[in-house]
C-alpha positions as semicolon CSV with decimal commas, in nm:
position;residue;x (nm);y (nm);z (nm)
1;X;-2,168;-1,045;0,208
2;X;-2,013;-1,393;0,213
3;X;-2,117;-1,443;-0,149
4;X;-1,930;-1,124;-0,243
5;X;-1,620;-1,244;-0,062
6;X;-1,649;-1,578;-0,242
7;X;-1,689;-1,398;-0,576
8;X;-1,367;-1,198;-0,530
9;X;-1,180;-1,506;-0,407
10;X;-1,284;-1,690;-0,727
11;X;-1,181;-1,391;-0,937
12;X;-0,838;-1,384;-0,770
13;X;-0,802;-1,760;-0,813
14;X;-0,860;-1,714;-1,187
15;X;-0,630;-1,411;-1,210
16;X;-0,399;-1,368;-0,909
17;X;-0,262;-1,042;-1,056
18;X;-0,604;-0,869;-1,051
19;X;-0,521;-0,582;-0,814
20;X;-0,874;-0,439;-0,812
21;X;-1,015;-0,773;-0,702
22;X;-0,766;-0,778;-0,414
23;X;-0,868;-0,425;-0,314
24;X;-1,239;-0,506;-0,320
25;X;-1,185;-0,829;-0,128
26;X;-0,974;-0,650;0,134
27;X;-1,244;-0,386;0,184
28;X;-1,510;-0,655;0,225
29;X;-1,298;-0,851;0,470
30;X;-1,236;-0,535;0,669
31;X;-1,608;-0,454;0,689
32;X;-1,671;-0,813;0,790
33;X;-1,430;-0,776;1,084
34;X;-1,166;-1,004;0,939
35;X;-0,881;-0,759;0,994
36;X;-0,587;-0,998;0,961
37;X;-0,713;-1,128;0,626
38;X;-0,785;-0,773;0,512
39;X;-0,428;-0,666;0,592
40;X;-0,272;-0,953;0,397
41;X;-0,504;-0,887;0,104
42;X;-0,421;-0,513;0,104
43;X;-0,052;-0,611;0,111
44;X;-0,100;-0,829;-0,196
45;X;-0,282;-0,546;-0,374
46;X;-0,010;-0,295;-0,284
47;X;0,259;-0,530;-0,417
48;X;0,071;-0,582;-0,745
49;X;0,013;-0,210;-0,789
50;X;0,375;-0,130;-0,712
51;X;0,496;-0,394;-0,959
52;X;0,276;-0,228;-1,222
53;X;0,434;0,111;-1,149
54;X;0,116;0,242;-0,988
55;X;0,292;0,378;-0,682
56;X;0,024;0,625;-0,573
57;X;-0,236;0,348;-0,578
58;X;-0,001;0,117;-0,387
59;X;0,041;0,393;-0,128
60;X;-0,335;0,419;-0,093
61;X;-0,367;0,043;-0,037
62;X;-0,087;0,056;0,220
63;X;-0,254;0,343;0,404
64;X;-0,565;0,127;0,434
65;X;-0,353;-0,120;0,630
66;X;-0,245;0,154;0,870
67;X;-0,609;0,248;0,925
68;X;-0,658;-0,106;1,056
69;X;-0,327;-0,133;1,242
70;X;-0,137;0,198;1,281
71;X;0,165;0,012;1,424
72;X;0,206;-0,226;1,127
73;X;0,584;-0,196;1,088
74;X;0,612;-0,370;0,752
75;X;0,365;-0,126;0,604
76;X;0,558;0,175;0,733
77;X;0,867;0,039;0,558
78;X;0,669;-0,032;0,242
79;X;0,533;0,323;0,241
80;X;0,882;0,468;0,275
81;X;0,997;0,265;-0,025
82;X;0,690;0,362;-0,227
83;X;0,724;0,733;-0,152
84;X;1,088;0,714;-0,261
85;X;0,978;0,572;-0,597
86;X;0,738;0,855;-0,676
87;X;0,866;1,070;-0,964
88;X;0,872;1,387;-0,755
89;X;1,068;1,217;-0,473
90;X;1,405;1,302;-0,629
91;X;1,317;1,669;-0,652
92;X;1,196;1,673;-0,291
93;X;1,513;1,507;-0,169
94;X;1,723;1,756;-0,364
95;X;1,535;2,043;-0,197
96;X;1,597;1,900;0,148
97;X;1,963;1,818;0,096
98;X;2,130;2,155;0,058
99;X;2,508;2,170;0,062
100;X;2,648;2,319;0,380
101;X;2,833;2,646;0,340
102;X;3,209;2,630;0,346
103;X;3,342;2,798;0,657
104;X;3,669;2,979;0,665
105;X;3,873;2,985;0,984
106;X;3,855;3,302;1,185
107;X;4,195;3,436;1,295
């Protein structure tokens, strides 16, 4: 497995914006028990995917972090920002925010 990790590290060194290489490397690191490295690599992948407008994929990468560390605060914040950027987020927010009825005073 070390040779696979080395392969993806070389690939990332050649093209740091290769999101798929980051994802594969993160998964390998996770399986290899290198959780801290896996988290930072998933974060890099999520950032690249988000920058490319691939918000659903960035959400998936971020959720992988929470599978490793459910209390990872930065990832919870990242997920909130990513969900807000989804195209359907505006419609969902509009459905939740309903104007309150105007009350008239009772004599």
